[in-house]
């Protein structure tokens, strides 16, 4: 569905919505639709990083994605037969973006994970407190800005200082994140795709 990704990247909201509805009528897997829009969102993020797009375009993209998710909300299914694990989730301090976090949260919940959502601009200590309070098995950190990598690294360090690092798996997500960032931060995994992130979390739970 490269055409849908292109429409999303170009922020053609009406055409995106029309395409999503058309794909649903064709019985296309809702996850495939989400993934096509996610690829567009990644491209929007890349354009924002390189200065082609600015904050208004980023906000438009967020609105378009919210609309798409509203359309698909009752079509998304997953394996929710039992609670798999608790995930403490948040956009780290210095970042106010929550699109990717919210997509991940929705998919995680329909797949049986319990989500403790800290919201946006979350300082490291809040993550530590939540892991302790909720007895979480997984920490999910989201960030769209390259300036927040230090915040992610600090959270991992504080988990170690609190004696929690060996008790939790850490996954980071966001458009600018790659293996190099993962290694710098010290997380166990990274993803730029929410459904891929869910698969990683499932593999952790199944292996435990």
mmCIF file of C-alpha atoms in Angstrom:
data_model
loop_
_atom_site.group_PDB
_atom_site.id
_atom_site.type_symbol
_atom_site.label_atom_id
_atom_site.label_comp_id
_atom_site.label_asym_id
_atom_site.label_seq_id
_atom_site.Cartn_x
_atom_site.Cartn_y
_atom_site.Cartn_z
ATOM 1 C CA UNK A 1 0.000 0.000 0.000
ATOM 2 C CA UNK A 2 2.715 2.407 -1.005
ATOM 3 C CA UNK A 3 0.080 4.773 -2.363
ATOM 4 C CA UNK A 4 -1.429 5.177 1.108
ATOM 5 C CA UNK A 5 2.000 5.836 2.597
ATOM 6 C CA UNK A 6 2.601 8.486 -0.059
ATOM 7 C CA UNK A 7 -0.760 10.147 0.568
ATOM 8 C CA UNK A 8 -0.008 10.237 4.282
ATOM 9 C CA UNK A 9 3.490 11.592 3.755
ATOM 10 C CA UNK A 10 2.056 14.381 1.602
ATOM 11 C CA UNK A 11 -0.562 15.105 4.297
ATOM 12 C CA UNK A 12 -3.498 14.676 1.931
ATOM 13 C CA UNK A 13 -5.965 14.107 4.755
ATOM 14 C CA UNK A 14 -9.184 13.654 2.771
ATOM 15 C CA UNK A 15 -7.524 11.212 0.376
ATOM 16 C CA UNK A 16 -5.962 9.277 3.262
ATOM 17 C CA UNK A 17 -9.341 8.843 4.947
ATOM 18 C CA UNK A 18 -10.968 7.847 1.665
ATOM 19 C CA UNK A 19 -8.188 5.322 0.994
ATOM 20 C CA UNK A 20 -8.475 3.831 4.491
ATOM 21 C CA UNK A 21 -12.224 3.337 4.062
ATOM 22 C CA UNK A 22 -11.714 1.825 0.613
ATOM 23 C CA UNK A 23 -9.172 -0.630 1.980
ATOM 24 C CA UNK A 24 -11.557 -1.659 4.746
ATOM 25 C CA UNK A 25 -14.246 -2.346 2.143
ATOM 26 C CA UNK A 26 -11.727 -4.613 0.406
ATOM 27 C CA UNK A 27 -11.277 -6.456 3.742
ATOM 28 C CA UNK A 28 -7.652 -5.354 4.000
ATOM 29 C CA UNK A 29 -6.067 -6.231 7.338
ATOM 30 C CA UNK A 30 -6.382 -3.138 9.570
ATOM 31 C CA UNK A 31 -2.819 -3.719 10.763
ATOM 32 C CA UNK A 32 -1.568 -3.412 7.178
ATOM 33 C CA UNK A 33 -3.377 -0.090 6.917
ATOM 34 C CA UNK A 34 -1.852 1.121 10.179
ATOM 35 C CA UNK A 35 1.610 0.044 9.066
ATOM 36 C CA UNK A 36 1.238 1.920 5.767
ATOM 37 C CA UNK A 37 0.288 5.063 7.667
ATOM 38 C CA UNK A 38 3.112 4.476 10.129
ATOM 39 C CA UNK A 39 5.600 4.419 7.257
ATOM 40 C CA UNK A 40 4.161 7.759 6.211
ATOM 41 C CA UNK A 41 4.514 9.035 9.761
ATOM 42 C CA UNK A 42 8.160 7.981 9.824
ATOM 43 C CA UNK A 43 8.735 9.905 6.591
ATOM 44 C CA UNK A 44 6.972 12.944 8.060
ATOM 45 C CA UNK A 45 9.289 12.665 11.070
ATOM 46 C CA UNK A 46 12.311 12.454 8.770
ATOM 47 C CA UNK A 47 11.171 15.552 6.894
ATOM 48 C CA UNK A 48 10.698 17.353 10.182
ATOM 49 C CA UNK A 49 14.213 16.421 11.242
ATOM 50 C CA UNK A 50 15.775 17.652 8.000
ATOM 51 C CA UNK A 51 13.792 20.888 7.963
ATOM 52 C CA UNK A 52 11.474 20.091 5.041
ATOM 53 C CA UNK A 53 8.475 19.970 7.365
ATOM 54 C CA UNK A 54 7.860 22.119 10.434
ATOM 55 C CA UNK A 55 5.715 21.870 13.546
ATOM 56 C CA UNK A 56 2.408 22.664 11.746
ATOM 57 C CA UNK A 57 2.959 19.727 9.373
ATOM 58 C CA UNK A 58 3.803 17.490 12.305
ATOM 59 C CA UNK A 59 0.575 18.471 14.034
ATOM 60 C CA UNK A 60 -1.430 17.838 10.868
ATOM 61 C CA UNK A 61 0.121 14.386 10.581
ATOM 62 C CA UNK A 62 -0.821 13.672 14.186
ATOM 63 C CA UNK A 63 -4.416 14.669 13.521
ATOM 64 C CA UNK A 64 -4.577 12.507 10.412
ATOM 65 C CA UNK A 65 -3.227 9.510 12.302
ATOM 66 C CA UNK A 66 -5.683 10.051 15.144
ATOM 67 C CA UNK A 67 -8.509 10.053 12.603
ATOM 68 C CA UNK A 68 -7.220 6.855 10.999
ATOM 69 C CA UNK A 69 -6.981 5.148 14.385
ATOM 70 C CA UNK A 70 -10.536 6.248 15.241
ATOM 71 C CA UNK A 71 -11.767 4.630 12.032
ATOM 72 C CA UNK A 72 -9.849 1.412 12.708
ATOM 73 C CA UNK A 73 -10.319 1.212 16.490
ATOM 74 C CA UNK A 74 -13.061 -1.400 16.534
ATOM 75 C CA UNK A 75 -11.463 -3.367 13.688
ATOM 76 C CA UNK A 76 -8.172 -4.079 15.462
ATOM 77 C CA UNK A 77 -7.943 -7.515 16.992
ATOM 78 C CA UNK A 78 -5.205 -9.305 18.849
ATOM 79 C CA UNK A 79 -4.421 -12.078 21.262
ATOM 80 C CA UNK A 80 -5.830 -10.828 24.550
ATOM 81 C CA UNK A 81 -6.617 -14.192 26.095
ATOM 82 C CA UNK A 82 -4.673 -13.330 29.223
ATOM 83 C CA UNK A 83 -2.641 -10.488 30.630
ATOM 84 C CA UNK A 84 0.858 -11.013 29.358
ATOM 85 C CA UNK A 85 2.812 -8.384 31.296
ATOM 86 C CA UNK A 86 2.716 -4.829 32.580
ATOM 87 C CA UNK A 87 4.399 -2.182 30.454
ATOM 88 C CA UNK A 88 5.320 1.220 31.855
ATOM 89 C CA UNK A 89 5.077 3.525 28.861
ATOM 90 C CA UNK A 90 5.869 7.174 28.295
ATOM 91 C CA UNK A 91 7.322 9.859 26.057
ATOM 92 C CA UNK A 92 10.547 10.905 27.751
ATOM 93 C CA UNK A 93 11.398 14.293 29.244
ATOM 94 C CA UNK A 94 11.955 16.976 26.636
ATOM 95 C CA UNK A 95 9.502 15.546 24.101
ATOM 96 C CA UNK A 96 5.783 16.275 23.781
ATOM 97 C CA UNK A 97 4.980 13.888 20.927
ATOM 98 C CA UNK A 98 2.658 11.008 21.701
ATOM 99 C CA UNK A 99 1.473 9.607 18.355
ATOM 100 C CA UNK A 100 3.782 6.609 18.316
ATOM 101 C CA UNK A 101 3.263 6.014 22.038
ATOM 102 C CA UNK A 102 -0.502 5.995 21.651
ATOM 103 C CA UNK A 103 -0.419 3.622 18.677
ATOM 104 C CA UNK A 104 1.804 1.243 20.620
ATOM 105 C CA UNK A 105 -0.503 1.499 23.636
ATOM 106 C CA UNK A 106 -3.592 0.624 21.591
ATOM 107 C CA UNK A 107 -1.958 -2.389 19.960
ATOM 108 C CA UNK A 108 -0.444 -3.569 23.243
ATOM 109 C CA UNK A 109 -3.788 -3.471 25.022
ATOM 110 C CA UNK A 110 -5.610 -5.470 22.343
ATOM 111 C CA UNK A 111 -2.806 -8.023 22.635
ATOM 112 C CA UNK A 112 -3.304 -8.529 26.345
ATOM 113 C CA UNK A 113 -0.681 -6.248 27.860
ATOM 114 C CA UNK A 114 -1.488 -4.015 30.802
ATOM 115 C CA UNK A 115 -0.284 -0.480 30.071
ATOM 116 C CA UNK A 116 0.640 2.093 32.692
ATOM 117 C CA UNK A 117 0.795 5.243 30.581
ATOM 118 C CA UNK A 118 2.864 8.071 32.068
ATOM 119 C CA UNK A 119 2.043 10.486 29.265
ATOM 120 C CA UNK A 120 4.500 12.951 27.725
ATOM 121 C CA UNK A 121 7.587 14.887 28.889
ATOM 122 C CA UNK A 122 8.141 12.302 31.631
ATOM 123 C CA UNK A 123 11.225 12.748 33.861
ATOM 124 C CA UNK A 124 13.378 9.690 34.614
ATOM 125 C CA UNK A 125 12.322 9.378 38.256
ATOM 126 C CA UNK A 126 8.693 8.938 37.215
ATOM 127 C CA UNK A 127 9.637 5.889 35.157
ATOM 128 C CA UNK A 128 11.504 4.384 38.100
ATOM 129 C CA UNK A 129 8.641 5.041 40.516
ATOM 130 C CA UNK A 130 6.131 3.489 38.120
ATOM 131 C CA UNK A 131 8.219 0.355 37.557
ATOM 132 C CA UNK A 132 8.453 -0.160 41.310
ATOM 133 C CA UNK A 133 4.809 0.652 42.011
ATOM 134 C CA UNK A 134 3.345 -1.412 39.170
ATOM 135 C CA UNK A 135 5.857 -4.275 39.324
ATOM 136 C CA UNK A 136 6.347 -3.825 35.590
ATOM 137 C CA UNK A 137 8.179 -6.299 33.389
ATOM 138 C CA UNK A 138 8.750 -3.957 30.437
ATOM 139 C CA UNK A 139 9.613 -0.276 30.058
ATOM 140 C CA UNK A 140 8.658 1.437 26.810
ATOM 141 C CA UNK A 141 10.180 4.839 26.029
ATOM 142 C CA UNK A 142 9.108 6.979 23.105
ATOM 143 C CA UNK A 143 10.820 9.974 21.540
ATOM 144 C CA UNK A 144 10.683 11.778 18.224
ATOM 145 C CA UNK A 145 13.451 14.282 18.888
ATOM 146 C CA UNK A 146 17.152 13.441 18.751
ATOM 147 C CA UNK A 147 17.669 15.718 21.745
ATOM 148 C CA UNK A 148 15.974 13.247 24.122
ATOM 149 C CA UNK A 149 18.383 10.336 23.714
ATOM 150 C CA UNK A 150 20.192 11.477 26.867
ATOM 151 C CA UNK A 151 16.906 11.261 28.783
ATOM 152 C CA UNK A 152 16.449 7.685 27.633
ATOM 153 C CA UNK A 153 19.996 6.824 28.666
ATOM 154 C CA UNK A 154 19.450 8.397 32.080
ATOM 155 C CA UNK A 155 16.343 6.286 32.652
ATOM 156 C CA UNK A 156 18.253 3.087 31.916
ATOM 157 C CA UNK A 157 21.049 4.195 34.268
ATOM 158 C CA UNK A 158 18.555 4.984 37.022
ATOM 159 C CA UNK A 159 16.954 1.563 36.570
ATOM 160 C CA UNK A 160 20.379 0.074 37.229
ATOM 161 C CA UNK A 161 20.967 2.301 40.245
ATOM 162 C CA UNK A 162 17.615 1.216 41.689
ATOM 163 C CA UNK A 163 18.471 -2.471 41.195
ATOM 164 C CA UNK A 164 15.695 -2.857 38.626
ATOM 165 C CA UNK A 165 17.578 -3.203 35.353
ATOM 166 C CA UNK A 166 17.849 -6.977 35.503
ATOM 167 C CA UNK A 167 14.136 -7.253 36.272
ATOM 168 C CA UNK A 168 12.809 -5.364 33.252
ATOM 169 C CA UNK A 169 13.228 -5.323 29.499
ATOM 170 C CA UNK A 170 13.558 -1.893 27.908
ATOM 171 C CA UNK A 171 12.331 -0.991 24.432
ATOM 172 C CA UNK A 172 12.689 2.443 22.827
ATOM 173 C CA UNK A 173 10.750 3.732 19.851
ATOM 174 C CA UNK A 174 10.537 6.723 17.547
ATOM 175 C CA UNK A 175 11.335 7.854 14.029
ATOM 176 C CA UNK A 176 15.017 8.785 14.596
ATOM 177 C CA UNK A 177 15.883 5.694 16.604
ATOM 178 C CA UNK A 178 18.185 2.993 15.260
ATOM 179 C CA UNK A 179 20.546 0.322 16.551
ATOM 180 C CA UNK A 180 23.228 2.909 17.301
ATOM 181 C CA UNK A 181 20.837 4.816 19.543
ATOM 182 C CA UNK A 182 19.777 1.566 21.196
ATOM 183 C CA UNK A 183 23.391 0.773 22.017
ATOM 184 C CA UNK A 184 24.034 4.282 23.330
ATOM 185 C CA UNK A 185 20.926 4.272 25.515
ATOM 186 C CA UNK A 186 21.478 0.724 26.733
ATOM 187 C CA UNK A 187 18.018 -0.599 25.910
ATOM 188 C CA UNK A 188 17.242 -4.208 24.996
ATOM 189 C CA UNK A 189 15.490 -3.368 21.734
ATOM 190 C CA UNK A 190 14.375 -0.538 19.471
ATOM 191 C CA UNK A 191 11.598 -0.140 16.948
ATOM 192 C CA UNK A 192 10.156 2.400 14.529
ATOM 193 C CA UNK A 193 7.041 0.301 14.064
ATOM 194 C CA UNK A 194 4.446 -0.296 16.775
ATOM 195 C CA UNK A 195 3.359 -3.751 15.602
ATOM 196 C CA UNK A 196 7.011 -4.839 15.466
ATOM 197 C CA UNK A 197 7.413 -3.502 19.004
ATOM 198 C CA UNK A 198 4.477 -5.615 20.179
ATOM 199 C CA UNK A 199 6.037 -8.698 18.596
ATOM 200 C CA UNK A 200 9.287 -8.007 20.463
ATOM 201 C CA UNK A 201 7.443 -7.625 23.772
ATOM 202 C CA UNK A 202 5.535 -10.854 23.137
ATOM 203 C CA UNK A 203 8.794 -12.686 22.496
ATOM 204 C CA UNK A 204 10.142 -11.476 25.831
ATOM 205 C CA UNK A 205 7.070 -12.650 27.719
ATOM 206 C CA UNK A 206 6.975 -15.990 25.930
ATOM 207 C CA UNK A 207 10.633 -16.565 26.736
ATOM 208 C CA UNK A 208 10.185 -15.898 30.448
#
